[in-house]
PDB file of N, CA and C in Angstrom:
ATOM      1  N   ASN S 120       0.819  -1.297  -0.052  1.00 64.00           N
ATOM      2  CA  ASN S 120       0.026   0.197   0.039  1.00 64.00           C
ATOM      3  C   ASN S 120       0.840   1.243  -0.114  1.00 64.00           C
ATOM      4  N   LYS S 121       2.123   1.220  -0.221  1.00 73.00           N
ATOM      5  CA  LYS S 121       3.024   2.392  -0.246  1.00 73.00           C
ATOM      6  C   LYS S 121       3.591   2.580  -1.710  1.00 73.00           C
ATOM      7  N   ILE S 122       3.102   1.881  -2.664  1.00 79.00           N
ATOM      8  CA  ILE S 122       3.675   1.913  -4.016  1.00 79.00           C
ATOM      9  C   ILE S 122       2.620   2.758  -4.967  1.00 79.00           C
ATOM     10  N   ILE S 123       2.880   3.783  -5.476  1.00 82.00           N
ATOM     11  CA  ILE S 123       2.172   4.474  -6.352  1.00 82.00           C
ATOM     12  C   ILE S 123       2.599   4.086  -7.735  1.00 82.00           C
ATOM     13  N   PHE S 124       1.728   3.690  -8.527  1.00 85.00           N
ATOM     14  CA  PHE S 124       1.905   3.370 -10.007  1.00 85.00           C
ATOM     15  C   PHE S 124       1.574   4.690 -10.799  1.00 85.00           C
ATOM     16  N   SER S 125       2.307   5.202 -11.783  1.00 86.00           N
ATOM     17  CA  SER S 125       1.926   6.284 -12.752  1.00 86.00           C
ATOM     18  C   SER S 125       2.593   6.054 -13.966  1.00 86.00           C
ATOM     19  N   ASP S 126       1.932   6.847 -14.923  1.00 87.00           N
ATOM     20  CA  ASP S 126       2.484   6.865 -16.212  1.00 87.00           C
ATOM     21  C   ASP S 126       1.638   7.862 -17.074  1.00 87.00           C
ATOM     22  N   GLU S 127       2.067   8.523 -18.180  1.00 87.00           N
ATOM     23  CA  GLU S 127       1.225   9.415 -18.997  1.00 87.00           C
ATOM     24  C   GLU S 127       0.892   8.785 -20.311  1.00 87.00           C
ATOM     25  N   ALA S 128      -0.105   9.128 -20.935  1.00 86.00           N
ATOM     26  CA  ALA S 128      -0.503   8.583 -22.243  1.00 86.00           C
ATOM     27  C   ALA S 128      -1.137   9.584 -22.997  1.00 86.00           C
ATOM     28  N   HIS S 129      -1.095   9.329 -24.361  1.00 84.00           N
ATOM     29  CA  HIS S 129      -1.660  10.258 -25.428  1.00 84.00           C
ATOM     30  C   HIS S 129      -3.117   9.692 -25.739  1.00 84.00           C
ATOM     31  N   PHE S 130      -4.084  10.554 -25.855  1.00 84.00           N
ATOM     32  CA  PHE S 130      -5.363  10.156 -26.042  1.00 84.00           C
ATOM     33  C   PHE S 130      -5.636  10.889 -27.372  1.00 84.00           C
ATOM     34  N   HIS S 131      -5.608  10.331 -28.660  1.00 80.00           N
ATOM     35  CA  HIS S 131      -5.996  10.873 -29.790  1.00 80.00           C
ATOM     36  C   HIS S 131      -7.503  11.275 -29.955  1.00 80.00           C
ATOM     37  N   LEU S 132      -7.913  12.568 -30.371  1.00 80.00           N
ATOM     38  CA  LEU S 132      -9.165  13.075 -30.434  1.00 80.00           C
ATOM     39  C   LEU S 132      -9.908  12.673 -31.739  1.00 80.00           C
ATOM     40  N   ASP S 133      -9.186  11.818 -32.547  1.00 75.00           N
ATOM     41  CA  ASP S 133      -9.841  11.442 -33.865  1.00 75.00           C
ATOM     42  C   ASP S 133     -10.394  10.067 -33.767  1.00 75.00           C
ATOM     43  N   GLY S 134     -10.206   9.424 -32.670  1.00 71.00           N
ATOM     44  CA  GLY S 134     -10.646   7.943 -32.329  1.00 71.00           C
ATOM     45  C   GLY S 134      -9.601   6.979 -32.536  1.00 71.00           C
ATOM     46  N   LEU S 135      -8.351   7.384 -32.872  1.00 67.00           N
ATOM     47  CA  LEU S 135      -7.211   6.420 -32.986  1.00 67.00           C
ATOM     48  C   LEU S 135      -6.958   5.973 -31.644  1.00 67.00           C
ATOM     49  N   VAL S 136      -6.827   4.554 -31.392  1.00 67.00           N
ATOM     50  CA  VAL S 136      -6.507   4.071 -30.096  1.00 67.00           C
ATOM     51  C   VAL S 136      -5.023   3.498 -30.114  1.00 67.00           C
ATOM     52  N   ASN S 137      -4.692   2.637 -31.086  1.00 61.00           N
ATOM     53  CA  ASN S 137      -3.574   1.900 -30.918  1.00 61.00           C
ATOM     54  C   ASN S 137      -3.191   1.683 -32.557  1.00 61.00           C
ATOM     55  N   ARG S 138      -1.832   2.243 -32.957  1.00 60.00           N
ATOM     56  CA  ARG S 138      -1.524   2.028 -34.291  1.00 60.00           C
ATOM     57  C   ARG S 138      -1.094   0.540 -34.566  1.00 60.00           C
ATOM     58  N   GLN S 139      -0.857  -0.271 -33.529  1.00 62.00           N
ATOM     59  CA  GLN S 139      -0.336  -1.454 -33.663  1.00 62.00           C
ATOM     60  C   GLN S 139      -1.670  -2.576 -33.909  1.00 62.00           C
ATOM     61  N   ASN S 140      -2.729  -2.090 -33.901  1.00 58.00           N
ATOM     62  CA  ASN S 140      -3.845  -2.910 -34.090  1.00 58.00           C
ATOM     63  C   ASN S 140      -3.910  -3.552 -35.468  1.00 58.00           C
ATOM     64  N   ARG S 141      -4.173  -4.823 -35.425  1.00 64.00           N
ATOM     65  CA  ARG S 141      -4.182  -5.684 -36.733  1.00 64.00           C
ATOM     66  C   ARG S 141      -5.631  -6.371 -36.984  1.00 64.00           C
ATOM     67  N   ILE S 142      -6.035  -6.168 -38.291  1.00 65.00           N
ATOM     68  CA  ILE S 142      -7.371  -6.742 -38.582  1.00 65.00           C
ATOM     69  C   ILE S 142      -7.309  -7.970 -39.418  1.00 65.00           C
ATOM     70  N   TRP S 143      -8.097  -8.890 -38.920  1.00 68.00           N
ATOM     71  CA  TRP S 143      -7.984 -10.255 -39.733  1.00 68.00           C
ATOM     72  C   TRP S 143      -9.253 -10.364 -40.423  1.00 68.00           C
ATOM     73  N   THR S 144      -9.305 -10.309 -41.663  1.00 72.00           N
ATOM     74  CA  THR S 144     -10.697 -10.513 -42.429  1.00 72.00           C
ATOM     75  C   THR S 144     -10.592 -11.414 -43.790  1.00 72.00           C
ATOM     76  N   SER S 145     -11.544 -11.832 -44.313  1.00 74.00           N
ATOM     77  CA  SER S 145     -11.685 -12.631 -45.496  1.00 74.00           C
ATOM     78  C   SER S 145     -11.455 -11.687 -46.796  1.00 74.00           C
ATOM     79  N   GLU S 146     -11.701 -10.393 -46.655  1.00 74.00           N
ATOM     80  CA  GLU S 146     -11.518  -9.772 -47.540  1.00 74.00           C
ATOM     81  C   GLU S 146     -10.132  -9.225 -47.964  1.00 74.00           C
ATOM     82  N   ASN S 147      -9.774  -8.209 -49.016  1.00 69.00           N
ATOM     83  CA  ASN S 147      -8.543  -7.887 -49.450  1.00 69.00           C
ATOM     84  C   ASN S 147      -7.649  -7.548 -48.262  1.00 69.00           C
ATOM     85  N   PRO S 148      -6.735  -8.570 -47.931  1.00 66.00           N
ATOM     86  CA  PRO S 148      -5.637  -8.159 -46.822  1.00 66.00           C
ATOM     87  C   PRO S 148      -4.660  -7.046 -47.027  1.00 66.00           C
ATOM     88  N   ARG S 149      -4.618  -6.488 -48.245  1.00 72.00           N
ATOM     89  CA  ARG S 149      -3.705  -5.299 -48.602  1.00 72.00           C
ATOM     90  C   ARG S 149      -4.512  -3.989 -48.667  1.00 72.00           C
ATOM     91  N   VAL S 150      -5.690  -3.928 -48.077  1.00 68.00           N
ATOM     92  CA  VAL S 150      -6.338  -2.716 -48.122  1.00 68.00           C
ATOM     93  C   VAL S 150      -5.571  -1.721 -47.347  1.00 68.00           C
ATOM     94  N   ILE S 151      -5.709  -0.499 -47.650  1.00 72.00           N
ATOM     95  CA  ILE S 151      -4.948   0.611 -47.107  1.00 72.00           C
ATOM     96  C   ILE S 151      -5.986   1.330 -46.211  1.00 72.00           C
ATOM     97  N   VAL S 152      -5.518   1.745 -44.893  1.00 67.00           N
ATOM     98  CA  VAL S 152      -6.499   2.536 -44.262  1.00 67.00           C
ATOM     99  C   VAL S 152      -5.844   3.747 -43.912  1.00 67.00           C
ATOM    100  N   GLU S 153      -6.379   4.861 -44.516  1.00 71.00           N
ATOM    101  CA  GLU S 153      -5.634   6.226 -44.276  1.00 71.00           C
ATOM    102  C   GLU S 153      -5.799   6.833 -42.859  1.00 71.00           C
ATOM    103  N   LYS S 154      -4.940   7.347 -42.376  1.00 69.00           N
ATOM    104  CA  LYS S 154      -4.848   8.108 -41.034  1.00 69.00           C
ATOM    105  C   LYS S 154      -4.347   9.365 -41.133  1.00 69.00           C
ATOM    106  N   GLN S 155      -4.766  10.251 -40.333  1.00 69.00           N
ATOM    107  CA  GLN S 155      -4.332  11.625 -40.180  1.00 69.00           C
ATOM    108  C   GLN S 155      -2.873  11.759 -39.555  1.00 69.00           C
ATOM    109  N   MET S 156      -1.868  12.301 -40.219  1.00 72.00           N
ATOM    110  CA  MET S 156      -0.439  12.061 -39.520  1.00 72.00           C
ATOM    111  C   MET S 156      -0.389  12.697 -38.206  1.00 72.00           C
ATOM    112  N   HIS S 157      -0.968  13.962 -38.074  1.00 72.00           N
ATOM    113  CA  HIS S 157      -0.680  14.497 -36.600  1.00 72.00           C
ATOM    114  C   HIS S 157      -2.105  14.891 -36.064  1.00 72.00           C
ATOM    115  N   SER S 158      -2.800  13.975 -35.637  1.00 75.00           N
ATOM    116  CA  SER S 158      -4.019  14.268 -35.165  1.00 75.00           C
ATOM    117  C   SER S 158      -3.867  14.837 -33.701  1.00 75.00           C
ATOM    118  N   GLN S 159      -5.128  15.593 -33.389  1.00 81.00           N
ATOM    119  CA  GLN S 159      -5.185  16.541 -32.307  1.00 81.00           C
ATOM    120  C   GLN S 159      -5.261  15.224 -31.092  1.00 81.00           C
ATOM    121  N   ARG S 160      -4.544  15.609 -29.898  1.00 83.00           N
ATOM    122  CA  ARG S 160      -4.434  14.607 -28.953  1.00 83.00           C
ATOM    123  C   ARG S 160      -4.354  15.402 -27.586  1.00 83.00           C
ATOM    124  N   VAL S 161      -4.510  14.615 -26.505  1.00 87.00           N
ATOM    125  CA  VAL S 161      -4.360  15.315 -24.951  1.00 87.00           C
ATOM    126  C   VAL S 161      -3.301  14.401 -24.547  1.00 87.00           C
ATOM    127  N   THR S 162      -2.406  14.834 -23.814  1.00 90.00           N
ATOM    128  CA  THR S 162      -1.311  13.992 -23.028  1.00 90.00           C
ATOM    129  C   THR S 162      -1.640  14.140 -21.408  1.00 90.00           C
ATOM    130  N   VAL S 163      -1.978  13.026 -20.859  1.00 92.00           N
ATOM    131  CA  VAL S 163      -2.530  12.935 -19.442  1.00 92.00           C
ATOM    132  C   VAL S 163      -1.573  12.114 -18.638  1.00 92.00           C
ATOM    133  N   TRP S 164      -1.244  12.474 -17.398  1.00 92.00           N
ATOM    134  CA  TRP S 164      -0.636  11.681 -16.434  1.00 92.00           C
ATOM    135  C   TRP S 164      -1.625  11.325 -15.249  1.00 92.00           C
ATOM    136  N   CYS S 165      -1.453  10.228 -14.863  1.00 92.00           N
ATOM    137  CA  CYS S 165      -2.328   9.722 -13.548  1.00 92.00           C
ATOM    138  C   CYS S 165      -1.638   8.771 -12.936  1.00 92.00           C
ATOM    139  N   GLY S 166      -1.915   8.796 -11.511  1.00 89.00           N
ATOM    140  CA  GLY S 166      -1.224   7.741 -10.525  1.00 89.00           C
ATOM    141  C   GLY S 166      -2.314   7.035  -9.739  1.00 89.00           C
ATOM    142  N   PHE S 167      -2.107   5.834  -9.417  1.00 86.00           N
ATOM    143  CA  PHE S 167      -2.944   5.033  -8.750  1.00 86.00           C
ATOM    144  C   PHE S 167      -2.299   4.336  -7.648  1.00 86.00           C
ATOM    145  N   TRP S 168      -2.895   4.170  -6.480  1.00 83.00           N
ATOM    146  CA  TRP S 168      -2.370   3.409  -5.523  1.00 83.00           C
ATOM    147  C   TRP S 168      -3.652   2.848  -4.549  1.00 83.00           C
ATOM    148  N   THR S 169      -3.286   2.268  -3.538  1.00 83.00           N
ATOM    149  CA  THR S 169      -4.449   1.617  -2.624  1.00 83.00           C
ATOM    150  C   THR S 169      -5.240   2.664  -2.074  1.00 83.00           C
ATOM    151  N   GLY S 170      -4.561   4.113  -1.925  1.00 80.00           N
ATOM    152  CA  GLY S 170      -5.504   4.976  -1.472  1.00 80.00           C
ATOM    153  C   GLY S 170      -6.238   5.883  -2.315  1.00 80.00           C
ATOM    154  N   GLY S 171      -6.188   5.438  -3.712  1.00 85.00           N
ATOM    155  CA  GLY S 171      -7.099   6.072  -4.736  1.00 85.00           C
ATOM    156  C   GLY S 171      -6.430   6.421  -5.988  1.00 85.00           C
ATOM    157  N   ILE S 172      -6.791   7.448  -6.756  1.00 89.00           N
ATOM    158  CA  ILE S 172      -6.342   7.957  -7.893  1.00 89.00           C
ATOM    159  C   ILE S 172      -5.738   9.364  -7.556  1.00 89.00           C
ATOM    160  N   ILE S 173      -4.673   9.549  -8.337  1.00 89.00           N
ATOM    161  CA  ILE S 173      -3.980  10.998  -8.201  1.00 89.00           C
ATOM    162  C   ILE S 173      -3.997  11.415  -9.655  1.00 89.00           C
ATOM    163  N   GLY S 174      -4.766  12.456  -9.671  1.00 90.00           N
ATOM    164  CA  GLY S 174      -4.819  12.985 -11.183  1.00 90.00           C
ATOM    165  C   GLY S 174      -6.174  13.193 -11.635  1.00 90.00           C
ATOM    166  N   PRO S 175      -6.367  13.452 -12.921  1.00 93.00           N
ATOM    167  CA  PRO S 175      -5.431  13.525 -13.904  1.00 93.00           C
ATOM    168  C   PRO S 175      -4.699  14.850 -14.109  1.00 93.00           C
ATOM    169  N   PHE S 176      -3.509  14.865 -14.609  1.00 93.00           N
ATOM    170  CA  PHE S 176      -2.753  16.058 -14.983  1.00 93.00           C
ATOM    171  C   PHE S 176      -2.585  16.085 -16.464  1.00 93.00           C
ATOM    172  N   PHE S 177      -2.782  17.188 -17.142  1.00 92.00           N
ATOM    173  CA  PHE S 177      -2.902  17.478 -18.586  1.00 92.00           C
ATOM    174  C   PHE S 177      -1.629  18.078 -18.862  1.00 92.00           C
ATOM    175  N   PHE S 178      -0.684  17.659 -19.792  1.00 92.00           N
ATOM    176  CA  PHE S 178       0.590  18.298 -20.274  1.00 92.00           C
ATOM    177  C   PHE S 178       0.058  19.306 -21.206  1.00 92.00           C
ATOM    178  N   GLU S 179       0.024  20.570 -20.927  1.00 89.00           N
ATOM    179  CA  GLU S 179      -0.224  21.686 -21.852  1.00 89.00           C
ATOM    180  C   GLU S 179       0.392  22.919 -21.459  1.00 89.00           C
ATOM    181  N   ASN S 180       0.435  23.826 -22.374  1.00 88.00           N
ATOM    182  CA  ASN S 180       1.115  25.073 -22.216  1.00 88.00           C
ATOM    183  C   ASN S 180       0.050  26.151 -21.586  1.00 88.00           C
ATOM    184  N   ALA S 181       0.387  27.230 -21.443  1.00 87.00           N
ATOM    185  CA  ALA S 181      -0.536  28.368 -21.001  1.00 87.00           C
ATOM    186  C   ALA S 181      -1.597  28.710 -21.986  1.00 87.00           C
ATOM    187  N   ALA S 182      -1.405  28.468 -23.042  1.00 87.00           N
ATOM    188  CA  ALA S 182      -2.488  28.636 -24.123  1.00 87.00           C
ATOM    189  C   ALA S 182      -3.429  27.302 -24.327  1.00 87.00           C
ATOM    190  N   GLY S 183      -3.220  26.281 -23.593  1.00 83.00           N
ATOM    191  CA  GLY S 183      -3.907  25.047 -23.496  1.00 83.00           C
ATOM    192  C   GLY S 183      -3.627  24.209 -24.626  1.00 83.00           C
ATOM    193  N   GLN S 184      -2.552  24.288 -25.221  1.00 85.00           N
ATOM    194  CA  GLN S 184      -1.814  23.376 -26.286  1.00 85.00           C
ATOM    195  C   GLN S 184      -0.980  22.241 -25.592  1.00 85.00           C
ATOM    196  N   VAL S 185      -1.350  20.898 -26.364  1.00 84.00           N
ATOM    197  CA  VAL S 185      -0.473  19.840 -25.785  1.00 84.00           C
ATOM    198  C   VAL S 185       0.881  20.047 -26.114  1.00 84.00           C
ATOM    199  N   ILE S 186       1.664  19.779 -24.995  1.00 84.00           N
ATOM    200  CA  ILE S 186       3.144  19.783 -24.987  1.00 84.00           C
ATOM    201  C   ILE S 186       3.645  18.457 -24.865  1.00 84.00           C
ATOM    202  N   THR S 187       4.858  18.468 -25.478  1.00 85.00           N
ATOM    203  CA  THR S 187       5.562  17.047 -25.206  1.00 85.00           C
ATOM    204  C   THR S 187       6.292  16.894 -23.814  1.00 85.00           C
ATOM    205  N   VAL S 188       6.127  15.599 -23.351  1.00 87.00           N
ATOM    206  CA  VAL S 188       6.788  15.330 -21.898  1.00 87.00           C
ATOM    207  C   VAL S 188       8.080  15.135 -22.130  1.00 87.00           C
ATOM    208  N   ASN S 189       8.948  16.120 -21.387  1.00 87.00           N
ATOM    209  CA  ASN S 189      10.323  16.136 -21.510  1.00 87.00           C
ATOM    210  C   ASN S 189      10.683  15.955 -19.828  1.00 87.00           C
ATOM    211  N   SER S 190      12.114  15.943 -19.559  1.00 86.00           N
ATOM    212  CA  SER S 190      12.282  15.676 -18.186  1.00 86.00           C
ATOM    213  C   SER S 190      12.164  16.809 -17.237  1.00 86.00           C
ATOM    214  N   ALA S 191      12.275  18.257 -17.900  1.00 88.00           N
ATOM    215  CA  ALA S 191      12.074  19.377 -17.211  1.00 88.00           C
ATOM    216  C   ALA S 191      10.405  19.430 -16.852  1.00 88.00           C
ATOM    217  N   ARG S 192       9.623  19.149 -17.803  1.00 89.00           N
ATOM    218  CA  ARG S 192       8.223  19.323 -17.671  1.00 89.00           C
ATOM    219  C   ARG S 192       7.697  18.218 -16.701  1.00 89.00           C
ATOM    220  N   TYR S 193       8.309  17.014 -16.743  1.00 88.00           N
ATOM    221  CA  TYR S 193       7.931  15.847 -16.029  1.00 88.00           C
ATOM    222  C   TYR S 193       8.215  16.288 -14.469  1.00 88.00           C
ATOM    223  N   ARG S 194       9.391  16.762 -14.326  1.00 88.00           N
ATOM    224  CA  ARG S 194       9.889  17.269 -13.038  1.00 88.00           C
ATOM    225  C   ARG S 194       9.086  18.369 -12.382  1.00 88.00           C
ATOM    226  N   ASP S 195       8.702  19.340 -13.287  1.00 90.00           N
ATOM    227  CA  ASP S 195       7.683  20.354 -12.736  1.00 90.00           C
ATOM    228  C   ASP S 195       6.550  19.875 -12.387  1.00 90.00           C
ATOM    229  N   MET S 196       5.791  18.891 -13.264  1.00 90.00           N
ATOM    230  CA  MET S 196       4.633  18.356 -12.752  1.00 90.00           C
ATOM    231  C   MET S 196       4.737  17.559 -11.468  1.00 90.00           C
ATOM    232  N   ILE S 197       5.877  16.873 -11.092  1.00 88.00           N
ATOM    233  CA  ILE S 197       6.168  16.183  -9.794  1.00 88.00           C
ATOM    234  C   ILE S 197       6.122  17.357  -8.795  1.00 88.00           C
ATOM    235  N   ILE S 198       6.706  18.268  -8.801  1.00 89.00           N
ATOM    236  CA  ILE S 198       6.898  19.295  -8.021  1.00 89.00           C
ATOM    237  C   ILE S 198       5.685  20.273  -7.740  1.00 89.00           C
ATOM    238  N   GLN S 199       4.986  20.657  -8.868  1.00 92.00           N
ATOM    239  CA  GLN S 199       3.884  21.525  -8.657  1.00 92.00           C
ATOM    240  C   GLN S 199       2.653  20.851  -8.654  1.00 92.00           C
ATOM    241  N   PHE S 200       2.490  19.295  -8.954  1.00 92.00           N
ATOM    242  CA  PHE S 200       1.188  18.758  -8.912  1.00 92.00           C
ATOM    243  C   PHE S 200       0.994  17.580  -7.919  1.00 92.00           C
ATOM    244  N   PHE S 201       2.006  16.644  -8.240  1.00 88.00           N
ATOM    245  CA  PHE S 201       2.134  15.397  -7.479  1.00 88.00           C
ATOM    246  C   PHE S 201       2.333  15.476  -6.221  1.00 88.00           C
ATOM    247  N   VAL S 202       3.439  16.262  -5.721  1.00 86.00           N
ATOM    248  CA  VAL S 202       3.806  16.410  -4.403  1.00 86.00           C
ATOM    249  C   VAL S 202       2.625  17.005  -3.415  1.00 86.00           C
ATOM    250  N   PRO S 203       2.117  18.212  -4.042  1.00 89.00           N
ATOM    251  CA  PRO S 203       1.028  18.796  -3.330  1.00 89.00           C
ATOM    252  C   PRO S 203      -0.162  17.901  -3.127  1.00 89.00           C
ATOM    253  N   LYS S 204      -0.404  17.057  -4.132  1.00 87.00           N
ATOM    254  CA  LYS S 204      -1.385  16.011  -3.962  1.00 87.00           C
ATOM    255  C   LYS S 204      -1.423  15.086  -2.861  1.00 87.00           C
ATOM    256  N   LEU S 205      -0.178  14.571  -2.706  1.00 83.00           N
ATOM    257  CA  LEU S 205       0.360  13.623  -1.711  1.00 83.00           C
ATOM    258  C   LEU S 205       0.084  14.261  -0.558  1.00 83.00           C
ATOM    259  N   GLN S 206       0.512  15.501  -0.304  1.00 82.00           N
ATOM    260  CA  GLN S 206       0.412  16.245   0.984  1.00 82.00           C
ATOM    261  C   GLN S 206      -1.298  16.534   1.303  1.00 82.00           C
ATOM    262  N   ASP S 207      -2.044  16.844   0.230  1.00 82.00           N
ATOM    263  CA  ASP S 207      -3.402  16.962   0.530  1.00 82.00           C
ATOM    264  C   ASP S 207      -4.156  15.633   0.842  1.00 82.00           C
ATOM    265  N   MET S 208      -3.285  14.558   0.572  1.00 78.00           N
ATOM    266  CA  MET S 208      -3.833  13.064   0.984  1.00 78.00           C
ATOM    267  C   MET S 208      -3.322  12.790   2.256  1.00 78.00           C
ATOM    268  N   ASP S 209      -2.492  13.724   2.850  1.00 69.00           N
ATOM    269  CA  ASP S 209      -1.976  13.279   4.245  1.00 69.00           C
ATOM    270  C   ASP S 209      -1.147  12.000   4.297  1.00 69.00           C
ATOM    271  N   VAL S 210      -0.380  11.723   3.333  1.00 66.00           N
ATOM    272  CA  VAL S 210       0.349  10.538   3.453  1.00 66.00           C
ATOM    273  C   VAL S 210       1.611  10.688   4.394  1.00 66.00           C
ATOM    274  N   ASP S 211       1.478   9.982   5.320  1.00 60.00           N
ATOM    275  CA  ASP S 211       2.575  10.243   6.477  1.00 60.00           C
ATOM    276  C   ASP S 211       3.669   9.382   6.280  1.00 60.00           C
ATOM    277  N   ASP S 212       3.635   8.140   5.807  1.00 65.00           N
ATOM    278  CA  ASP S 212       4.640   7.120   5.612  1.00 65.00           C
ATOM    279  C   ASP S 212       5.306   7.472   4.379  1.00 65.00           C
ATOM    280  N   MET S 213       6.578   6.861   4.358  1.00 58.00           N
ATOM    281  CA  MET S 213       7.289   6.907   3.084  1.00 58.00           C
ATOM    282  C   MET S 213       6.515   6.109   2.197  1.00 58.00           C
ATOM    283  N   CYS S 214       6.468   6.531   0.774  1.00 63.00           N
ATOM    284  CA  CYS S 214       5.777   5.834  -0.252  1.00 63.00           C
ATOM    285  C   CYS S 214       6.689   5.846  -1.399  1.00 63.00           C
ATOM    286  N   PHE S 215       6.495   4.885  -2.342  1.00 62.00           N
ATOM    287  CA  PHE S 215       7.407   4.848  -3.551  1.00 62.00           C
ATOM    288  C   PHE S 215       6.614   5.040  -4.903  1.00 62.00           C
ATOM    289  N   GLN S 216       7.223   5.804  -5.740  1.00 63.00           N
ATOM    290  CA  GLN S 216       6.423   5.941  -7.104  1.00 63.00           C
ATOM    291  C   GLN S 216       7.214   5.033  -8.093  1.00 63.00           C
ATOM    292  N   GLN S 217       6.338   4.166  -8.670  1.00 55.00           N
ATOM    293  CA  GLN S 217       6.687   3.466  -9.733  1.00 55.00           C
ATOM    294  C   GLN S 217       6.602   4.101 -11.033  1.00 55.00           C
ATOM    295  N   ASP S 218       7.676   4.089 -11.766  1.00 62.00           N
ATOM    296  CA  ASP S 218       7.739   4.690 -13.083  1.00 62.00           C
ATOM    297  C   ASP S 218       8.140   3.537 -14.212  1.00 62.00           C
ATOM    298  N   ASP S 219       7.987   3.786 -15.440  1.00 61.00           N
ATOM    299  CA  ASP S 219       8.610   2.848 -16.353  1.00 61.00           C
ATOM    300  C   ASP S 219       9.917   3.548 -16.849  1.00 61.00           C
ATOM    301  N   GLY S 220      10.681   3.082 -17.742  1.00 66.00           N
ATOM    302  CA  GLY S 220      12.017   3.527 -18.020  1.00 66.00           C
ATOM    303  C   GLY S 220      11.980   4.451 -18.990  1.00 66.00           C
ATOM    304  N   ALA S 221      10.927   5.283 -19.249  1.00 70.00           N
ATOM    305  CA  ALA S 221      11.029   6.420 -20.246  1.00 70.00           C
ATOM    306  C   ALA S 221      11.963   7.500 -19.894  1.00 70.00           C
ATOM    307  N   THR S 222      12.553   8.142 -20.909  1.00 66.00           N
ATOM    308  CA  THR S 222      13.721   9.068 -20.751  1.00 66.00           C
ATOM    309  C   THR S 222      13.326  10.147 -19.726  1.00 66.00           C
ATOM    310  N   CYS S 223      12.055  10.579 -19.864  1.00 67.00           N
ATOM    311  CA  CYS S 223      11.711  11.809 -18.932  1.00 67.00           C
ATOM    312  C   CYS S 223      11.779  11.409 -17.487  1.00 67.00           C
ATOM    313  N   HIS S 224      11.433  10.045 -17.303  1.00 63.00           N
ATOM    314  CA  HIS S 224      11.306   9.588 -15.794  1.00 63.00           C
ATOM    315  C   HIS S 224      12.720   9.307 -15.361  1.00 63.00           C
ATOM    316  N   THR S 225      13.737   8.948 -16.193  1.00 63.00           N
ATOM    317  CA  THR S 225      15.139   8.515 -15.621  1.00 63.00           C
ATOM    318  C   THR S 225      16.124   9.490 -15.833  1.00 63.00           C
ATOM    319  N   ALA S 226      15.864  10.662 -16.314  1.00 65.00           N
ATOM    320  CA  ALA S 226      16.675  11.841 -16.671  1.00 65.00           C
ATOM    321  C   ALA S 226      17.301  12.243 -15.235  1.00 65.00           C
ATOM    322  N   ARG S 227      18.532  12.751 -15.249  1.00 64.00           N
ATOM    323  CA  ARG S 227      19.292  13.164 -14.055  1.00 64.00           C
ATOM    324  C   ARG S 227      18.518  14.330 -13.223  1.00 64.00           C
ATOM    325  N   GLU S 228      17.948  15.236 -13.946  1.00 65.00           N
ATOM    326  CA  GLU S 228      17.172  16.224 -13.214  1.00 65.00           C
ATOM    327  C   GLU S 228      15.795  15.698 -12.819  1.00 65.00           C
ATOM    328  N   THR S 229      15.265  14.617 -13.226  1.00 58.00           N
ATOM    329  CA  THR S 229      14.070  14.127 -12.709  1.00 58.00           C
ATOM    330  C   THR S 229      14.366  13.154 -11.340  1.00 58.00           C
ATOM    331  N   ILE S 230      15.379  12.601 -11.336  1.00 54.00           N
ATOM    332  CA  ILE S 230      15.620  11.676 -10.223  1.00 54.00           C
ATOM    333  C   ILE S 230      16.136  12.482  -9.017  1.00 54.00           C
TER     334      ILE S 230
END
C-alpha cells in the first residue's frame, strides 16, 4: 500500500486508439487505411495506489496546447502537482513511485 503506479498517455481525439492493431478478415488483406498524420490529442498523467487515484494532470502550455513530456516538464509536474496532491492526501509514511523506463522519468534532473 506504499507503491504509487503512474504513467502518462496520449489520447487521440480522432478515435485512433492503437497504431499496432491488426485486423484479420476474409476480404482484401492489402487494403490501405488512411490516417491523419498529426491528429489532435491530449497527454494525460495519472497515478494510482491503494489510497485512490492521483490526477489527472494534462500536459499543456499556458494557451492550452498539448506539449511534449520531457524531463523538465515531468519534474515540474512532480513538484507542482504530484507532491502537493500527496500532501493533500496526508500521506505520512514513506511511499514509492513506480515509473517505467521512459527518458523523462530517468533523466538526472528528474531523479
